XYZ file of C-alpha atoms in Angstrom:
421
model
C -131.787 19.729 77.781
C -131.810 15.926 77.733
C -135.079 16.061 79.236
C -136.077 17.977 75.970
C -134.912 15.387 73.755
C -136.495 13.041 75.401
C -139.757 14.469 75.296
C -139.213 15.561 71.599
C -138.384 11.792 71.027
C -141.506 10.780 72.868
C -143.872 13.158 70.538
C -141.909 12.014 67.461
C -143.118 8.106 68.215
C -146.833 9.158 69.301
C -149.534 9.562 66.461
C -152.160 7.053 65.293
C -152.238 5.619 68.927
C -152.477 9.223 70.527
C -154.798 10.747 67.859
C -156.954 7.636 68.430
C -157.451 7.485 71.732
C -158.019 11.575 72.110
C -160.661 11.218 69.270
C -162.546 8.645 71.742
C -163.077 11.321 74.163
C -165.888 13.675 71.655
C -168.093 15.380 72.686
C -170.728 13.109 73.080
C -168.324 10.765 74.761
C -167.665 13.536 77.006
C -171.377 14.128 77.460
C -171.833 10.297 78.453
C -168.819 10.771 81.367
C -170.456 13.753 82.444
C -174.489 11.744 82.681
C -172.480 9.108 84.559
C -170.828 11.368 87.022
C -174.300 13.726 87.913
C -176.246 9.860 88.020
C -174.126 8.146 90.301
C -170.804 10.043 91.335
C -168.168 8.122 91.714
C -169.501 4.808 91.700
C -168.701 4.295 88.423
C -164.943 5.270 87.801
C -164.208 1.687 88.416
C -165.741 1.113 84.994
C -162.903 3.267 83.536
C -160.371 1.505 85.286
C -161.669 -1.807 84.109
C -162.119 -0.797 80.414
C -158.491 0.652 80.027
C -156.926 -2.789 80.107
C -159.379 -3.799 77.216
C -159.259 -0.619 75.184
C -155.373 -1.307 75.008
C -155.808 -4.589 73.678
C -158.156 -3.914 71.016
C -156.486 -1.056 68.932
C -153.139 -2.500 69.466
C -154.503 -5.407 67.162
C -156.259 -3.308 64.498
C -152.739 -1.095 64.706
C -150.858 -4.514 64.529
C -152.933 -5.340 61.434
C -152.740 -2.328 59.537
C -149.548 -2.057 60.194
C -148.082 -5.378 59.606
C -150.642 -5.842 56.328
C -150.030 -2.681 54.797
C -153.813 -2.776 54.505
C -156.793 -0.822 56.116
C -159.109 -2.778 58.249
C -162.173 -3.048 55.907
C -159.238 -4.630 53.092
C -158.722 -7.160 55.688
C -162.032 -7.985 56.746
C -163.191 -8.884 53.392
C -160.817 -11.966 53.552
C -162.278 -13.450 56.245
C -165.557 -12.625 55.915
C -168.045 -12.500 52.793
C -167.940 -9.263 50.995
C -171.643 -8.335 51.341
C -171.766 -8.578 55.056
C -168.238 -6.231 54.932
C -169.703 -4.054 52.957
C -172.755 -4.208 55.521
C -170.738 -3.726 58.445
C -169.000 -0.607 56.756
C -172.551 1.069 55.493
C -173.898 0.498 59.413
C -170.244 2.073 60.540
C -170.446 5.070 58.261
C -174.443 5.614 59.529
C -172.950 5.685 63.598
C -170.101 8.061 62.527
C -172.382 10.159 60.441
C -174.855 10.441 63.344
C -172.059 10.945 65.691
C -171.042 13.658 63.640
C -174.038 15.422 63.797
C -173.995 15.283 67.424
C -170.124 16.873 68.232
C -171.308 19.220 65.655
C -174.330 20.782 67.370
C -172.564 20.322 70.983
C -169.448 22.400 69.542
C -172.070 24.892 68.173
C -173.622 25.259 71.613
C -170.190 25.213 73.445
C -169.424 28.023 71.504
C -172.723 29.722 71.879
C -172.102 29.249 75.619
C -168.669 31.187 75.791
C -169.425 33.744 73.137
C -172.930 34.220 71.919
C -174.341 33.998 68.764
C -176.814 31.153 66.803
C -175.408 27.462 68.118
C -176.964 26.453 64.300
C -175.059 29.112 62.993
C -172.036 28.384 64.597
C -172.434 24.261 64.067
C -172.532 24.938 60.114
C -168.969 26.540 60.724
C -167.576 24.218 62.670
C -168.771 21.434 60.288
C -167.431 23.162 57.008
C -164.017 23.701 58.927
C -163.871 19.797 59.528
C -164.924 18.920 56.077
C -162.747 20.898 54.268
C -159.152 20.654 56.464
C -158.520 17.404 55.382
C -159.231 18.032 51.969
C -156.355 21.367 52.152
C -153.616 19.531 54.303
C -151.204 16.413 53.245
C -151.012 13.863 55.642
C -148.164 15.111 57.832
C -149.286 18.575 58.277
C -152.576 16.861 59.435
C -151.056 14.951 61.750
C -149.455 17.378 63.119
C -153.111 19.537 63.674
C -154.824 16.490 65.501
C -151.903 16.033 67.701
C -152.264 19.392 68.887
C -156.025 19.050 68.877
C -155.246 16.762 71.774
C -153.940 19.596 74.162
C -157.450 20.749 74.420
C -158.478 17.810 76.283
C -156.172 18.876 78.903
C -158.965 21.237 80.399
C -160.373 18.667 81.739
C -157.384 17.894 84.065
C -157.169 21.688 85.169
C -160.604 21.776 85.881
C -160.238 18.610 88.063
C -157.504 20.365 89.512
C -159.447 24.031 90.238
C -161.901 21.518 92.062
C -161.304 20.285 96.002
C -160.663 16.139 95.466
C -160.842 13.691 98.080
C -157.892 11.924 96.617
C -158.805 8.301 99.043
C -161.929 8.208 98.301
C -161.415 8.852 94.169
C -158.828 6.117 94.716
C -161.527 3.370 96.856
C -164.212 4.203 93.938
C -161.812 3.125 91.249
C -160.254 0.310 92.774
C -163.724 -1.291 94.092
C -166.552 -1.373 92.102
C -169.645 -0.131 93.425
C -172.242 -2.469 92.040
C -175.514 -0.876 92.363
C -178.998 -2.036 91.493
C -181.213 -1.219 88.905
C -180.882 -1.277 84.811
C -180.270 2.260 84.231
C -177.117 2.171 86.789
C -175.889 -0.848 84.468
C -177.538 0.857 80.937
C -174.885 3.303 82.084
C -172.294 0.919 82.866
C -173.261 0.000 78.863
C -172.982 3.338 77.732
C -169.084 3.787 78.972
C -168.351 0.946 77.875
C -169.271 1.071 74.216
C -168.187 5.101 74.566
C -164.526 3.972 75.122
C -164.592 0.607 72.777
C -165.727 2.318 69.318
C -165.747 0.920 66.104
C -164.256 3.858 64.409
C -161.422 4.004 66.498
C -160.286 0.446 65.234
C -160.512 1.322 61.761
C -158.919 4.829 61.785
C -156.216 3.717 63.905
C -155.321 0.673 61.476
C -155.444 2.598 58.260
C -153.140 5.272 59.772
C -150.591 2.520 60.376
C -150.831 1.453 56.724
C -150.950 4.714 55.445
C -147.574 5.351 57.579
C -146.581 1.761 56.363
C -147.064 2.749 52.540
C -145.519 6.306 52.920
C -142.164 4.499 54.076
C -142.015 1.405 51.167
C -142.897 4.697 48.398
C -139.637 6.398 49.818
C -137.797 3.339 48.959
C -134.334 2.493 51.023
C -136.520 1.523 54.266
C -136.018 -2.236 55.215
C -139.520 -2.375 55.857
C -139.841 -6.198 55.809
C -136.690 -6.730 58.057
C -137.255 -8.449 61.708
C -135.380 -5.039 63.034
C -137.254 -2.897 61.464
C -140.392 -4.508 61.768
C -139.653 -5.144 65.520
C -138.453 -1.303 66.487
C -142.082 -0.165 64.680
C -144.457 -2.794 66.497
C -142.685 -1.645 70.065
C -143.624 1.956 68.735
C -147.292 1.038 67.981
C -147.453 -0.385 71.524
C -145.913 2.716 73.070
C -147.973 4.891 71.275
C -151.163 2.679 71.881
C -150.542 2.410 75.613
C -149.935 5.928 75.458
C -153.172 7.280 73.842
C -155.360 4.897 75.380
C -154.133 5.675 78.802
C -154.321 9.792 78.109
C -158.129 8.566 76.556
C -159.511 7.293 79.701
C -157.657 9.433 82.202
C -159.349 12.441 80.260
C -162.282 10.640 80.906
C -161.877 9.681 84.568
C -161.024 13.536 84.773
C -165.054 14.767 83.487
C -166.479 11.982 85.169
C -165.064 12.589 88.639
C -165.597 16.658 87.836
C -169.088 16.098 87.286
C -169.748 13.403 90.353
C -167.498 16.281 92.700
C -169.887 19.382 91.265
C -173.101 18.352 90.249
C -174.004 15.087 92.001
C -172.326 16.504 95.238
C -174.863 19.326 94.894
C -177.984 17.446 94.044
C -177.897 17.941 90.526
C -178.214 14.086 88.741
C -180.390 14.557 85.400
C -178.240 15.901 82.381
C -178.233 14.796 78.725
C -175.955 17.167 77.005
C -172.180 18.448 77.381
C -174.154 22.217 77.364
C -176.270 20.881 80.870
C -173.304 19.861 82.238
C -171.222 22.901 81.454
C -174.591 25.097 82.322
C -174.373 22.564 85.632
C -170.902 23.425 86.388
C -170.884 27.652 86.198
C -173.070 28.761 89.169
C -170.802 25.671 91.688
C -167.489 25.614 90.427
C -166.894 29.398 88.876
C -166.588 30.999 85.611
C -163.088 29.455 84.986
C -163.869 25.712 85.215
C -167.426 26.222 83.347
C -165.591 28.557 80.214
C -162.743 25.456 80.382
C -165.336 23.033 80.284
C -167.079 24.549 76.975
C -163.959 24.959 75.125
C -162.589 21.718 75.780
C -166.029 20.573 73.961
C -164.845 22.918 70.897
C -161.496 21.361 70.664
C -162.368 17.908 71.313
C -164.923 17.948 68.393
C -162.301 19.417 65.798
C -160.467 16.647 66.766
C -163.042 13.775 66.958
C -165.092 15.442 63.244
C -162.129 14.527 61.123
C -161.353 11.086 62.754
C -164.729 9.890 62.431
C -165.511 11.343 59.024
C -162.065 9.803 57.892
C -162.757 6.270 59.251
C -165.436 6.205 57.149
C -164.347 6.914 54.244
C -161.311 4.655 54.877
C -163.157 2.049 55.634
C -165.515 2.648 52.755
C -162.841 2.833 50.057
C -160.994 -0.415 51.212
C -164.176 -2.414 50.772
C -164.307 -0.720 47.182
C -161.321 -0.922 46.863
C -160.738 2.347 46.093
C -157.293 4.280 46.533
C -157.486 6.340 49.725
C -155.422 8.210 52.347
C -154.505 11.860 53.418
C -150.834 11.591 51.663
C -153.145 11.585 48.060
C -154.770 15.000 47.006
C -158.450 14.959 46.397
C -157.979 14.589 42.507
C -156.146 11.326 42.889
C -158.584 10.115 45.511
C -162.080 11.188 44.576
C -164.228 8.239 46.034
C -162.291 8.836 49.765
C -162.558 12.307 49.850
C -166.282 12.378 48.750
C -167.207 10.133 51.458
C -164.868 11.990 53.801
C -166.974 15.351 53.030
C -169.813 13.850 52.303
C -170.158 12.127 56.347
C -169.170 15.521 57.859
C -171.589 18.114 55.713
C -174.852 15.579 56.152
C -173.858 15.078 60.049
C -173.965 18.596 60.299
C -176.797 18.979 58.040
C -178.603 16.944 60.464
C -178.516 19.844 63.112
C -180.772 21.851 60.770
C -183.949 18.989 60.687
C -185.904 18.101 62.924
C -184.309 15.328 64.238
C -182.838 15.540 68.088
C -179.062 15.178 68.238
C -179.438 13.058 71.110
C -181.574 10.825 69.326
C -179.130 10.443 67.224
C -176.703 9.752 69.649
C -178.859 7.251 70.699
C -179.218 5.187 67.433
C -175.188 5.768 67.028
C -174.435 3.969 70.266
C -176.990 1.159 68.946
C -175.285 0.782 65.776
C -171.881 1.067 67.056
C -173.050 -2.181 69.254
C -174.173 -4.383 66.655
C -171.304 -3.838 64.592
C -168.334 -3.690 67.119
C -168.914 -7.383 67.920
C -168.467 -9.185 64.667
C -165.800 -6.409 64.014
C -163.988 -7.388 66.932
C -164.242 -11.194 66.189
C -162.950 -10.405 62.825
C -160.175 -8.549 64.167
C -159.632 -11.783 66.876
C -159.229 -14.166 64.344
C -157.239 -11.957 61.673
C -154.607 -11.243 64.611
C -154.121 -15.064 65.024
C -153.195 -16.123 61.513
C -150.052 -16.726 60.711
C -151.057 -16.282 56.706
C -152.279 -12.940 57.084
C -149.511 -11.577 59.777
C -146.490 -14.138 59.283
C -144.461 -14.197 62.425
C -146.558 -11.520 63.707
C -149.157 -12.276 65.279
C -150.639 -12.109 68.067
C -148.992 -12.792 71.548
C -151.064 -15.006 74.288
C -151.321 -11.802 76.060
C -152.850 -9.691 73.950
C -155.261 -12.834 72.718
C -156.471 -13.093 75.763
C -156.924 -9.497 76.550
C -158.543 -9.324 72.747
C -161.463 -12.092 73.672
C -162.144 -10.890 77.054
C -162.774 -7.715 75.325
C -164.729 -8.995 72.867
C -167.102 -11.197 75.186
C -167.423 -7.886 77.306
C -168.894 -6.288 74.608
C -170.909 -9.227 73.535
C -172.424 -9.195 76.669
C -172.921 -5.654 77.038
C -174.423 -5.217 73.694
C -176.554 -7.998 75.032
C -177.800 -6.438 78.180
C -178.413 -2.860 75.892
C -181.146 -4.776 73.792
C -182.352 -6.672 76.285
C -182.968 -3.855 78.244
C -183.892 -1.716 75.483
């Protein structure tokens, strides 16, 4: 029983953080695990291991922000930055997510194609109007509480690890040591993971879900929001739930990368490019069980990621135009947010129906995500360190240093993407 209320206690404090990091683990961020696990195996689960650290840092200073400021990410940006490069930043962000979108749309379309039959195309257009229009019918809580049980689906990937025989010393060596091997497309791959697990979108969803939460308590009036106890008790939270989701995030990812290495590179099989190849991959080595896990995980990762992505767009979008925004306001008080929330989600699935590949658009996505994550994440750096914009917040050494090693890491990776592109 006290292990109950513990665990109830436990779910209570977990949300932005634990949405956040489950969101970072779509579908095409699932189909990027799996292309690393057929390419090279295990050799690259180190790069998980490395990136978790990182990951941490990161959205525990855009939650810090949002939280502490009351603001959204984009509303903070635009004091420290001019507004037209902002407002640039936010129209190259809502042209990844929108292109993301299209992408977890048409793999959840062929995931359930896969399982049950029927058009993929057919099934994508359902899927997308399903994302576009739940957070247009729920309030803020009762969406909440949908995405956090979204996140159980990514616990296939665990029980298909677990169907799966696992060399448990050998997993371990692989993560611990890096296996550095030669060529660009091992280290285009290293890339790849990286800016799969360090996403732009995550940083502004997660920070405008702390303000929104922020707001929601000073409208209820009789919350010391402002007090150091208060303020103290809700920073540890954002840390446990950061810590929390980011950890889940990459273990869920360790989990399809080492399935993939243990199934399909183990049985010769090293060229894939979508979540349906790898699933496809999986069925005639590892059974009908972990292949029909594997699809449906895609299915419920994507209902999941669709809404976050759409969201921090239009959150991101309306704080630059200042614009009110937020799940806890119906669509008639918040017209511009919601329009840009459906708008993202009904063109990214609109997108499966042209002529243009998915994974080309995947490809441009990543690209964009890259050459806005690092001013973002400078931004973010230097808002996190002033003591005008966060009062006796800010940020500790710790998480400063953490912040601009994670921010050079990127620099340089985004580096190495265009100069081998």
């Amino acid at each position: 029983m006290l292990g109950l209320r513990h665990a109830r206690r436990l779910a209570d404090r977990l949300g932005p953080g634990l949405i956040t990091g489950a969101a970072d683990d779509d579908p095409s961020g699932l189909a990027t695990y799996s292309q690393a696990g057929a390419a090279y195996g295990a050799g690259l689960l180190w790069s998980l291991a490395f990136t978790t650290p990182l990951m941490i840092a990161v959205q525990m200073v855009s939650a810090r922000i949002g939280w502490v400021t009351g603001r959204g990410l984009a509303a903070n940006l635009c004091r420290v930055m001019p507004r037209g490069l902002a407002v640039l930043l936010v129209a190259l962000l809502v042209l990844a997510n929108t292109l993301n979108i299209a992408a977890d749309v048409a793999a959840m379309g062929e995931a359930l194609e896969l399982v049950a039959g029927g058009p993929p195309h057919g099934h994508a257009l359902l899927f997308g109007l399903a994302c576009a229009l739940l957070p247009v019918w729920l309030n803020y809580e009762a969406m909440v509480r949908v995405l956090k049980w979204l996140t159980l689906a990514l616990l296939a990937y665990v029980a298909v690890v677990f169907a799966l025989h696992v060399n448990w010393g050998q997993v371990l060596t692989h993560t611990l040591v890096p296996t550095l091997a030669g060529g660009g497309s091992y280290w285009t791959m290293v890339v790849a993971v990286l800016g799969t697990t360090i996403s732009p979108y995550l940083f502004f969803w997660q920070a405008a879900q702390e303000s929104e939460q922020r707001q929601q308590l000073e409208r209820s009036g009789g919350v010391p929001v402002e007090s150091r106890a208060f303020m103290a008790e809700h920073l540890y939270r954002i840390k446990l739930d950061t810590v929390f989701g980011m950890l889940f995030s990459n273990l869920i990812a360790f989990c399809v990368m080492l399935a993939t290495a243990i199934t399909l590179n183990g049985h010769g099989i090293t060229e894939i490019q979508t979540t349906r190849d790898a699933a496809l991959a999986l069925r005639p080595i590892a059974g009908d069980f972990a292949f029909a896990l594997f699809a449906l995980g895609v299915i419920g990762t994507g209902m999941l990621a669709v809404p976050v992505l759409a969201g921090s767009a239009a959150y991101a979008v309306a704080d630059v135009f200042e614009w009110r925004a937020g799940l806890d306001h119906s669509a008639g008080e918040a017209r511009g947010f919601y329009a840009v929330l459906v708008a993202a989600t009904l063109i990214g699935t609109a997108i499966d129906f042209t002529p243009l590949d998915p994974i080309k658009a995947l490809l441009w996505s990543a690209v964009a995500n890259g050459v806005v994550a690092v001013p973002i994440m400078v931004a973010m750096m230097w808002l996190g360190s002033r003591r005008e914009i966060l009062g006796a917040h800010t940020l500790t050494r710790r998480h400063r240093v953490l912040g601009w090693i994670a921010t050079a890491t990127m620099a340089a990776a985004v580096a190495a993407m265009l100069f081998a592109g």
